[in-house]
XYZ file of C-alpha atoms in Angstrom:
581
model
C -45.339 -22.677 2.738
C -43.732 -25.437 0.714
C -44.959 -29.000 1.143
C -41.645 -30.200 2.564
C -41.502 -27.374 5.097
C -45.133 -27.987 6.049
C -44.399 -31.699 6.604
C -41.462 -30.856 8.841
C -43.634 -28.421 10.789
C -46.308 -31.059 11.356
C -43.663 -33.546 12.529
C -42.334 -31.025 15.031
C -45.852 -30.300 16.278
C -46.512 -34.002 16.734
C -43.220 -34.477 18.573
C -44.019 -31.517 20.835
C -47.469 -32.941 21.627
C -45.934 -36.320 22.536
C -43.352 -34.677 24.810
C -46.067 -32.681 26.552
C -48.125 -35.837 27.057
C -45.109 -37.652 28.538
C -44.428 -34.701 30.847
C -47.999 -34.640 32.118
C -47.972 -38.400 32.685
C -44.702 -38.110 34.642
C -46.154 -35.291 36.752
C -49.255 -37.388 37.501
C -47.135 -40.375 38.523
C -44.989 -38.179 40.747
C -48.050 -36.746 42.456
C -49.450 -40.253 42.965
C -46.141 -41.454 44.420
C -45.849 -38.511 46.802
C -49.376 -39.143 48.023
C -48.891 -42.882 48.572
C -49.017 -44.370 52.079
C -45.737 -46.242 51.625
C -43.784 -43.055 50.915
C -45.368 -41.253 53.857
C -44.568 -44.168 56.245
C -40.986 -44.146 55.027
C -40.737 -40.393 55.650
C -42.135 -40.816 59.186
C -39.634 -43.585 59.993
C -36.754 -41.573 58.549
C -37.705 -38.528 60.649
C -37.900 -40.694 63.803
C -34.468 -42.144 63.113
C -32.921 -38.702 62.577
C -34.482 -37.179 65.711
C -35.119 -39.971 68.237
C -36.363 -37.630 70.971
C -39.750 -36.173 70.027
C -40.161 -38.109 66.746
C -40.260 -41.515 68.514
C -43.030 -40.268 70.788
C -45.100 -38.998 67.809
C -44.379 -41.996 65.560
C -47.249 -44.276 66.773
C -49.782 -41.433 66.383
C -48.551 -40.580 62.850
C -48.628 -44.221 61.756
C -52.158 -44.613 63.106
C -53.343 -41.579 61.130
C -51.735 -42.871 57.949
C -53.476 -46.227 58.454
C -56.847 -44.531 58.900
C -56.421 -42.338 55.752
C -55.172 -45.228 53.623
C -58.606 -46.843 53.647
C -60.408 -43.637 52.669
C -58.755 -43.180 49.275
C -61.330 -42.357 46.583
C -60.073 -44.264 43.570
C -63.074 -43.135 41.543
C -61.550 -39.656 41.299
C -58.517 -40.950 39.429
C -58.796 -40.370 35.710
C -56.633 -41.227 32.800
C -53.984 -38.787 31.695
C -54.863 -37.107 28.407
C -52.130 -35.804 26.121
C -51.718 -32.054 26.186
C -51.939 -30.502 22.741
C -50.765 -27.037 21.828
C -53.486 -24.563 20.736
C -52.151 -24.369 17.204
C -51.972 -28.149 16.821
C -55.564 -28.527 18.047
C -56.694 -25.757 15.717
C -55.051 -27.266 12.645
C -56.416 -30.728 13.442
C -59.959 -29.405 13.943
C -59.894 -27.489 10.694
C -58.451 -30.466 8.859
C -61.278 -32.711 10.057
C -63.930 -30.142 9.098
C -62.541 -29.482 5.645
C -61.276 -25.955 6.367
C -57.593 -26.668 5.792
C -55.783 -25.951 2.577
C -57.124 -22.421 2.115
C -55.454 -19.101 2.652
C -53.946 -18.887 6.113
C -54.066 -15.078 6.128
C -57.881 -14.943 6.359
C -60.045 -15.094 9.445
C -62.480 -18.032 9.529
C -65.908 -16.544 10.224
C -69.286 -18.188 10.800
C -71.786 -15.976 8.996
C -75.493 -15.180 8.910
C -75.420 -12.563 6.169
C -77.538 -11.003 3.497
C -76.493 -11.697 -0.127
C -74.932 -8.255 -0.704
C -72.839 -8.372 2.471
C -71.751 -11.940 1.760
C -70.414 -10.951 -1.670
C -68.721 -7.863 -0.226
C -66.690 -9.711 2.446
C -65.962 -12.863 0.443
C -62.384 -11.918 -0.684
C -61.374 -10.742 2.799
C -62.869 -13.402 5.115
C -63.158 -17.156 4.916
C -66.859 -17.560 5.529
C -68.724 -20.589 6.878
C -72.430 -19.866 6.171
C -74.939 -20.961 8.801
C -78.520 -21.901 7.953
C -81.405 -22.378 10.383
C -81.633 -26.135 9.789
C -77.907 -26.884 10.265
C -76.621 -23.989 12.392
C -76.058 -26.120 15.489
C -74.354 -28.941 13.607
C -72.013 -26.621 11.704
C -71.238 -24.475 14.735
C -70.307 -27.550 16.779
C -68.174 -29.049 14.029
C -66.212 -26.022 12.800
C -63.476 -24.045 14.546
C -64.109 -20.376 13.729
C -62.577 -17.087 14.842
C -65.695 -14.891 14.697
C -69.486 -14.957 14.334
C -70.760 -12.225 11.988
C -74.476 -11.525 11.543
C -76.052 -8.814 9.374
C -79.505 -7.303 9.780
C -80.040 -7.714 6.040
C -80.132 -11.489 6.611
C -83.573 -10.985 8.182
C -85.009 -9.627 4.916
C -87.953 -11.512 3.413
C -86.936 -14.290 1.069
C -83.681 -15.197 2.790
C -83.157 -18.411 4.833
C -83.089 -16.318 8.031
C -86.092 -14.161 7.060
C -87.701 -12.346 10.034
C -85.168 -13.708 12.525
C -85.739 -11.886 15.814
C -89.453 -11.558 15.130
C -91.805 -13.446 17.498
C -93.453 -14.944 14.409
C -90.175 -16.695 13.462
C -89.445 -18.246 16.830
C -87.655 -21.271 15.353
C -85.036 -19.147 13.548
C -84.639 -16.850 16.522
C -84.104 -19.848 18.795
C -81.481 -21.292 16.411
C -79.546 -18.002 16.250
C -79.772 -17.598 20.029
C -78.273 -21.065 20.461
C -75.432 -20.140 18.080
C -74.695 -17.019 20.127
C -74.653 -19.036 23.359
C -72.280 -21.567 21.793
C -69.976 -18.770 20.617
C -69.972 -17.184 24.090
C -69.127 -20.512 25.719
C -66.163 -20.992 23.354
C -64.900 -17.408 23.644
C -65.758 -16.497 20.035
C -66.568 -12.784 19.500
C -69.982 -12.006 18.000
C -70.806 -8.963 15.871
C -74.084 -7.694 14.427
C -73.746 -5.575 11.278
C -76.827 -3.352 11.492
C -77.067 -2.532 7.790
C -80.817 -2.754 7.180
C -84.156 -2.532 9.027
C -84.706 -5.632 11.140
C -86.848 -6.760 14.093
C -85.681 -4.955 17.271
C -85.316 -8.266 19.112
C -82.418 -9.175 16.797
C -80.231 -6.492 18.400
C -81.100 -7.782 21.884
C -79.882 -11.343 21.444
C -76.566 -10.584 23.178
C -73.995 -9.607 20.559
C -70.570 -8.444 21.730
C -70.766 -5.544 19.297
C -73.504 -3.926 17.200
C -72.056 -1.942 14.312
C -74.303 0.609 12.630
C -73.596 0.601 8.908
C -72.716 -1.737 6.074
C -69.591 -3.711 5.199
C -68.081 -0.950 3.062
C -67.616 -0.758 -0.697
C -66.478 -4.026 -2.331
C -63.997 -2.720 -4.891
C -63.863 -6.083 -6.665
C -67.461 -5.311 -7.710
C -67.614 -1.501 -7.901
C -64.712 -0.057 -9.908
C -64.102 1.674 -13.252
C -61.746 -0.973 -14.673
C -64.187 -2.291 -17.314
C -66.066 0.982 -17.896
C -65.184 1.110 -21.606
C -66.750 -2.323 -22.117
C -70.149 -1.330 -20.695
C -72.822 0.319 -22.802
C -75.829 2.130 -21.369
C -77.482 5.518 -20.808
C -75.266 8.396 -19.705
C -77.597 9.233 -16.812
C -79.095 6.687 -14.442
C -81.674 6.938 -11.672
C -80.940 4.601 -8.747
C -84.281 3.519 -7.347
C -84.248 2.628 -3.649
C -87.708 1.038 -3.718
C -89.638 -0.663 -6.546
C -92.548 1.809 -6.401
C -90.391 4.957 -6.408
C -91.356 7.321 -9.266
C -88.738 8.480 -11.769
C -88.408 12.293 -12.030
C -89.929 13.722 -15.220
C -86.643 15.394 -16.171
C -84.901 12.020 -16.291
C -87.722 10.493 -18.282
C -87.377 13.271 -20.891
C -83.591 12.701 -21.014
C -84.017 8.990 -21.567
C -82.151 8.159 -18.371
C -81.846 4.579 -17.276
C -83.366 3.150 -14.108
C -81.720 0.555 -11.873
C -82.670 -0.778 -8.453
C -80.265 -0.222 -5.585
C -80.131 -3.952 -4.808
C -79.890 -5.086 -8.430
C -76.872 -7.144 -9.577
C -76.710 -4.798 -12.601
C -75.968 -1.759 -10.418
C -72.144 -1.784 -10.960
C -72.452 -1.880 -14.768
C -75.162 0.783 -14.760
C -72.942 3.104 -12.705
C -69.881 2.458 -14.911
C -71.794 3.300 -18.073
C -73.283 6.542 -16.721
C -71.663 9.957 -16.408
C -74.049 10.974 -13.626
C -76.139 9.007 -11.147
C -79.237 10.498 -9.547
C -79.749 9.102 -6.050
C -82.796 9.897 -3.885
C -81.923 11.149 -0.438
C -82.640 8.388 2.046
C -80.256 8.814 4.966
C -77.645 6.097 5.337
C -78.736 4.318 2.147
C -78.070 7.507 0.200
C -74.471 7.654 1.462
C -73.911 3.950 0.727
C -75.009 4.404 -2.899
C -72.895 7.551 -3.250
C -69.756 5.639 -2.294
C -70.501 2.939 -4.821
C -71.031 5.505 -7.549
C -67.744 7.228 -6.672
C -65.941 3.897 -6.840
C -67.252 3.432 -10.389
C -66.067 6.912 -11.377
C -69.575 8.389 -11.624
C -70.656 11.820 -10.462
C -73.576 11.940 -8.061
C -76.632 14.191 -7.935
C -78.943 13.997 -4.921
C -82.680 14.140 -5.437
C -84.203 15.515 -2.210
C -87.900 15.178 -1.520
C -88.133 18.944 -0.848
C -86.001 21.189 -3.124
C -83.838 23.780 -1.400
C -84.405 27.368 -2.580
C -80.737 28.177 -3.222
C -79.858 25.125 -5.342
C -79.229 24.871 -9.040
C -82.241 23.770 -11.049
C -82.442 19.980 -11.435
C -83.336 20.303 -15.127
C -80.074 22.194 -15.726
C -77.663 20.172 -13.622
C -78.442 16.682 -14.868
C -78.264 17.467 -18.638
C -74.997 19.363 -18.116
C -73.322 16.484 -16.264
C -74.848 13.926 -18.602
C -73.052 15.549 -21.518
C -69.719 15.982 -19.703
C -68.052 12.697 -18.716
C -65.875 12.848 -15.598
C -62.209 13.464 -16.300
C -59.640 10.761 -15.558
C -58.380 12.860 -12.668
C -61.861 12.951 -11.128
C -62.289 9.217 -11.600
C -58.957 8.480 -9.922
C -59.654 10.894 -7.057
C -63.098 9.461 -6.288
C -61.873 5.878 -6.431
C -58.807 6.673 -4.326
C -60.883 8.235 -1.567
C -63.161 5.199 -1.379
C -60.129 2.879 -1.379
C -58.503 4.652 1.553
C -61.560 5.341 3.713
C -64.635 3.323 2.755
C -63.578 0.062 1.090
C -64.625 -3.293 2.553
C -61.240 -4.245 4.111
C -60.995 -0.834 5.803
C -64.484 -1.199 7.254
C -63.818 -4.770 8.390
C -60.568 -3.770 10.100
C -62.438 -1.068 12.049
C -65.191 -3.556 12.848
C -62.753 -6.093 14.338
C -60.698 -3.584 16.316
C -60.856 -4.185 20.059
C -62.643 -7.546 19.933
C -61.445 -10.186 22.387
C -60.223 -12.965 20.113
C -59.077 -16.326 21.431
C -55.382 -16.901 22.031
C -53.578 -17.904 18.879
C -56.032 -16.211 16.518
C -54.296 -14.332 13.695
C -54.239 -10.575 14.045
C -57.377 -8.521 13.551
C -55.462 -6.552 10.922
C -55.882 -9.478 8.515
C -58.530 -7.779 6.332
C -55.944 -5.101 5.495
C -52.980 -7.462 5.276
C -53.618 -7.987 1.574
C -52.761 -4.322 0.981
C -49.318 -4.503 2.556
C -46.714 -2.981 0.238
C -42.950 -3.358 0.567
C -40.950 -0.641 -1.170
C -37.850 -2.076 -2.857
C -35.224 0.605 -3.439
C -31.514 0.938 -4.117
C -30.584 4.595 -3.642
C -27.270 5.338 -5.331
C -26.440 8.409 -3.245
C -27.442 10.236 -0.089
C -29.430 12.745 -2.150
C -31.404 9.948 -3.739
C -32.014 8.403 -0.306
C -33.414 11.752 0.859
C -35.746 11.794 -2.148
C -36.827 8.257 -1.261
C -37.642 9.306 2.305
C -39.542 12.418 1.222
C -41.511 10.442 -1.361
C -42.558 7.619 0.996
C -43.314 9.803 4.011
C -45.531 12.023 1.861
C -47.416 9.119 0.283
C -51.102 8.749 1.107
C -50.624 4.988 1.392
C -48.000 4.255 4.021
C -45.728 1.336 3.033
C -45.519 -1.632 5.367
C -41.736 -1.912 5.001
C -38.753 -0.711 2.998
C -36.052 -3.050 1.677
C -32.647 -1.627 0.686
C -29.135 -3.038 0.203
C -26.936 -2.952 3.279
C -24.719 -0.355 1.567
C -27.613 2.135 1.822
C -28.670 1.319 5.383
C -26.611 4.123 6.958
C -27.664 6.862 4.552
C -29.453 9.736 6.327
C -32.591 9.294 4.224
C -32.921 5.626 5.151
C -32.221 6.440 8.800
C -34.984 9.029 8.609
C -37.444 6.371 7.429
C -36.504 4.184 10.363
C -36.895 7.099 12.776
C -40.412 7.755 11.423
C -41.476 4.229 12.381
C -41.150 2.446 9.040
C -39.679 -1.048 9.116
C -36.417 -1.015 7.154
C -34.901 -4.315 6.073
C -31.495 -4.725 4.498
C -30.113 -7.170 1.966
C -26.491 -8.057 1.536
C -25.168 -6.145 -1.438
C -24.293 -8.168 -4.519
C -22.249 -5.549 -6.345
C -19.910 -7.046 -9.006
C -16.239 -7.229 -8.092
C -14.400 -8.980 -10.893
C -14.034 -7.597 -14.461
C -16.110 -10.497 -15.770
C -18.946 -9.656 -13.359
C -18.717 -5.969 -14.266
C -19.040 -6.835 -17.957
C -21.956 -9.164 -17.335
C -23.645 -6.585 -15.081
C -23.319 -3.872 -17.682
C -24.738 -6.101 -20.410
C -27.678 -7.081 -18.255
C -28.571 -3.515 -17.250
C -28.678 -2.469 -20.891
C -31.479 -4.939 -21.699
C -34.671 -2.995 -21.017
C -33.258 -1.345 -17.902
C -34.806 -4.063 -15.690
C -32.613 -6.262 -13.521
C -34.707 -9.252 -12.400
C -31.969 -10.756 -10.223
C -31.507 -7.505 -8.357
C -35.225 -7.025 -7.652
C -35.572 -10.709 -6.778
C -32.846 -10.398 -4.129
C -34.656 -7.447 -2.546
C -38.031 -9.210 -2.771
C -36.656 -12.246 -0.924
C -36.266 -10.069 2.172
C -39.763 -8.565 1.956
C -42.651 -10.012 3.962
C -45.536 -8.049 2.393
C -47.685 -9.557 -0.379
C -46.982 -6.607 -2.731
C -43.756 -4.867 -3.707
C -43.279 -1.427 -5.219
C -40.181 -1.037 -7.391
C -38.975 2.430 -6.471
C -36.715 4.027 -9.091
C -37.562 7.660 -8.404
C -40.190 9.905 -6.765
C -43.721 8.982 -7.838
C -45.745 11.609 -5.985
C -48.257 11.654 -3.200
C -50.995 9.542 -4.793
C -49.253 7.071 -7.109
C -48.655 4.263 -4.607
C -52.270 4.400 -3.399
C -53.513 4.373 -6.995
C -51.378 1.336 -7.829
C -52.580 -0.635 -4.808
C -56.158 0.428 -5.496
C -55.930 -0.734 -9.125
C -54.581 -4.107 -7.990
C -57.432 -4.553 -5.499
C -60.049 -3.585 -8.089
C -58.745 -5.826 -10.872
C -57.056 -8.744 -9.051
C -54.060 -8.200 -11.315
C -50.640 -9.687 -10.555
C -48.720 -6.576 -11.608
C -49.637 -2.943 -12.276
C -47.554 -0.409 -14.152
C -47.203 1.396 -17.454
C -47.481 -0.492 -20.753
C -44.568 -0.932 -23.108
C -44.681 1.463 -26.042
C -44.820 -1.411 -28.540
C -47.547 -3.353 -26.760
C -50.249 -4.283 -29.300
C -52.752 -4.819 -26.525
C -53.168 -1.084 -25.960
C -54.780 0.610 -28.962
C -53.974 4.186 -29.732
C -50.632 4.431 -27.979
C -48.565 7.337 -29.149
C -50.177 10.428 -30.606
C -53.608 10.589 -28.935
C -54.093 7.304 -27.154
C -53.833 5.834 -23.703
C -51.591 8.460 -22.142
C -52.813 11.537 -23.942
C -53.233 14.222 -21.266
C -55.681 16.245 -23.324
C -58.192 13.543 -24.206
C -57.662 11.533 -21.049
C -57.985 8.111 -22.642
C -58.552 4.897 -20.720
C -56.814 4.616 -17.384
C -57.268 0.915 -16.545
C -56.432 -1.556 -19.334
C -55.289 -5.168 -19.218
C -52.216 -5.556 -21.413
C -49.786 -8.251 -22.518
C -46.607 -6.497 -21.418
C -45.994 -3.961 -18.689
C -43.184 -2.007 -17.065
C -43.972 -2.981 -13.467
C -44.390 -0.468 -10.674
C -46.308 -2.725 -8.272
C -46.144 -6.524 -8.426
C -46.823 -9.484 -6.212
C -43.742 -10.204 -4.130
C -43.821 -13.898 -5.014
C -43.753 -12.968 -8.708
C -40.664 -10.789 -8.303
C -38.868 -13.510 -6.352
C -38.948 -15.758 -9.411
C -36.513 -13.481 -11.228
C -38.411 -13.471 -14.549
C -38.205 -10.686 -17.084
C -41.472 -8.679 -17.296
C -41.762 -9.605 -20.990
C -42.239 -13.235 -19.869
C -44.866 -12.600 -17.211
C -47.895 -12.685 -19.503
C -46.784 -15.959 -21.114
C -46.445 -17.502 -17.666
C -50.085 -16.870 -16.790
C -50.011 -13.540 -14.950
C -52.586 -10.727 -15.244
C -51.025 -7.386 -16.144
C -52.856 -4.079 -15.736
C -51.712 -0.786 -17.225
C -52.507 2.271 -15.129
C -52.486 5.681 -16.745
C -50.284 8.443 -15.346
C -51.410 11.033 -12.835
C -53.006 13.945 -14.656
C -51.497 17.085 -13.279
C -48.862 17.418 -10.591
C -47.935 14.370 -8.562
C -48.048 16.461 -5.368
C -51.617 17.652 -5.648
C -53.560 18.350 -2.523
C -56.495 16.358 -1.330
C -59.180 18.743 -2.526
C -60.256 16.661 -5.506
C -62.003 13.867 -3.613
C -65.662 12.895 -3.549
C -66.691 16.150 -1.933
C -65.367 17.934 -5.019
C -67.171 15.428 -7.231
C -70.448 16.344 -5.577
C -69.680 20.056 -5.563
C -69.064 19.980 -9.292
C -72.612 18.780 -9.832
C -74.197 21.671 -8.047
C -76.901 21.150 -5.469
C -80.172 20.089 -6.956
C -83.825 20.067 -6.097
């Protein structure tokens, strides 16, 4: 929101609060007047004058009762009239006084008692206010939050809340119990993320919801974007405990060893072709998802080998020598993005909670993925292709923006019938010969019309926009959004053929389908497919974006058909390794 618009909004809120205060004061004065003895005496006299018969007989009795009640008025119960403030005005004022204003308004404000890994995972998707045992009550009283989120991993030794819930740590347990009582009194939902072993009493403190599992895969940490920059062994053993022995086969292969809770885990997984993970229940699945997100095949190491599995000494060397193909990397990452990423897990975690009135929607963790498809179908056949392409996409767009001339095409009507939000923009087709000449000249420069896309982007409400110029296949839109979430880029697309930032373009370089090449590369110039909506609204040429401070990511093409099935996901990545002992 612009500063001028924000100032006008605050003025309107202040004016509304003043009007509400005046209304309440007038209502209080009216109630006081109606309850006054003078008004009631006047009403009794008026009734006696209108009906002299019975009213004159009852008048002395009524006046006597009024005289008796007039001396029994309890003036101590009268209290000053306080101005009525709207919920939103109170909320903004409270957050301004506590230093929470000025941030992103599309994030939930959450008081947190979290372990370090969970705190890093949710940081881009929630606005956290950490609580500590020594200041939990002060912070909780001073800050207006939407949610209280606690993780079992916060009770791990060495953390500020170590052993919370244990009778030996009664001071920390008492502080957390007070925080929960304060949240319940204010109507703030409370959630326990049961992601690690913790004292049983922690789960019995009275949370509104106890969620078994972790916070999902943080794709800003685990992704294959910088894999070519990481050096390390091609096989890695992920150790779930410090005293866990490394299998002899891996020692002979010179495999690396990394702890599951180490900050070096993402780089170790990116550098390796295969990760060996000991089977340990839920922790095993959590590490598998992180390895898939980094584009690494996974081999399980069970404590007891199964008789019908491929020999461990054969499987690991074979996968160590064969790096995963770009198609495998994209498929594994895509599956994690759609099903197991942190915003997906948080959205499921918040679903059904009873938030206070005026709290932004619980879909906020996923709001950053919203994609508006900008399209200008030239014919009914092209509109049908647009509908088939979007309805078959694995990532459903949040909205579709088309010119009003295309609004009545059967394909666009089909999108609306399927539940997609369709927005229209007044067509700006050239009419005069001068405009036709200028339009033709502009369209010949690179084939990109910034004014046209900017007009469509002005109507979009989603943070991202996909520039649809033709069918892209079932997976492309999901891959583009996934690449943006992994890299925090401002635009994702294909690099220009003359871009010096991409080595090896042409014969056997970035897009070579035989060698695979690198699939995620930051470049200086890009032909955009997905871009931030605010960036498109500026009407700049893509060649200027890099010089204006934007981050541009080149995403390689889909290897194989764009309408592939879904049988190349993580299950296939594990199946390709063979079962091991």
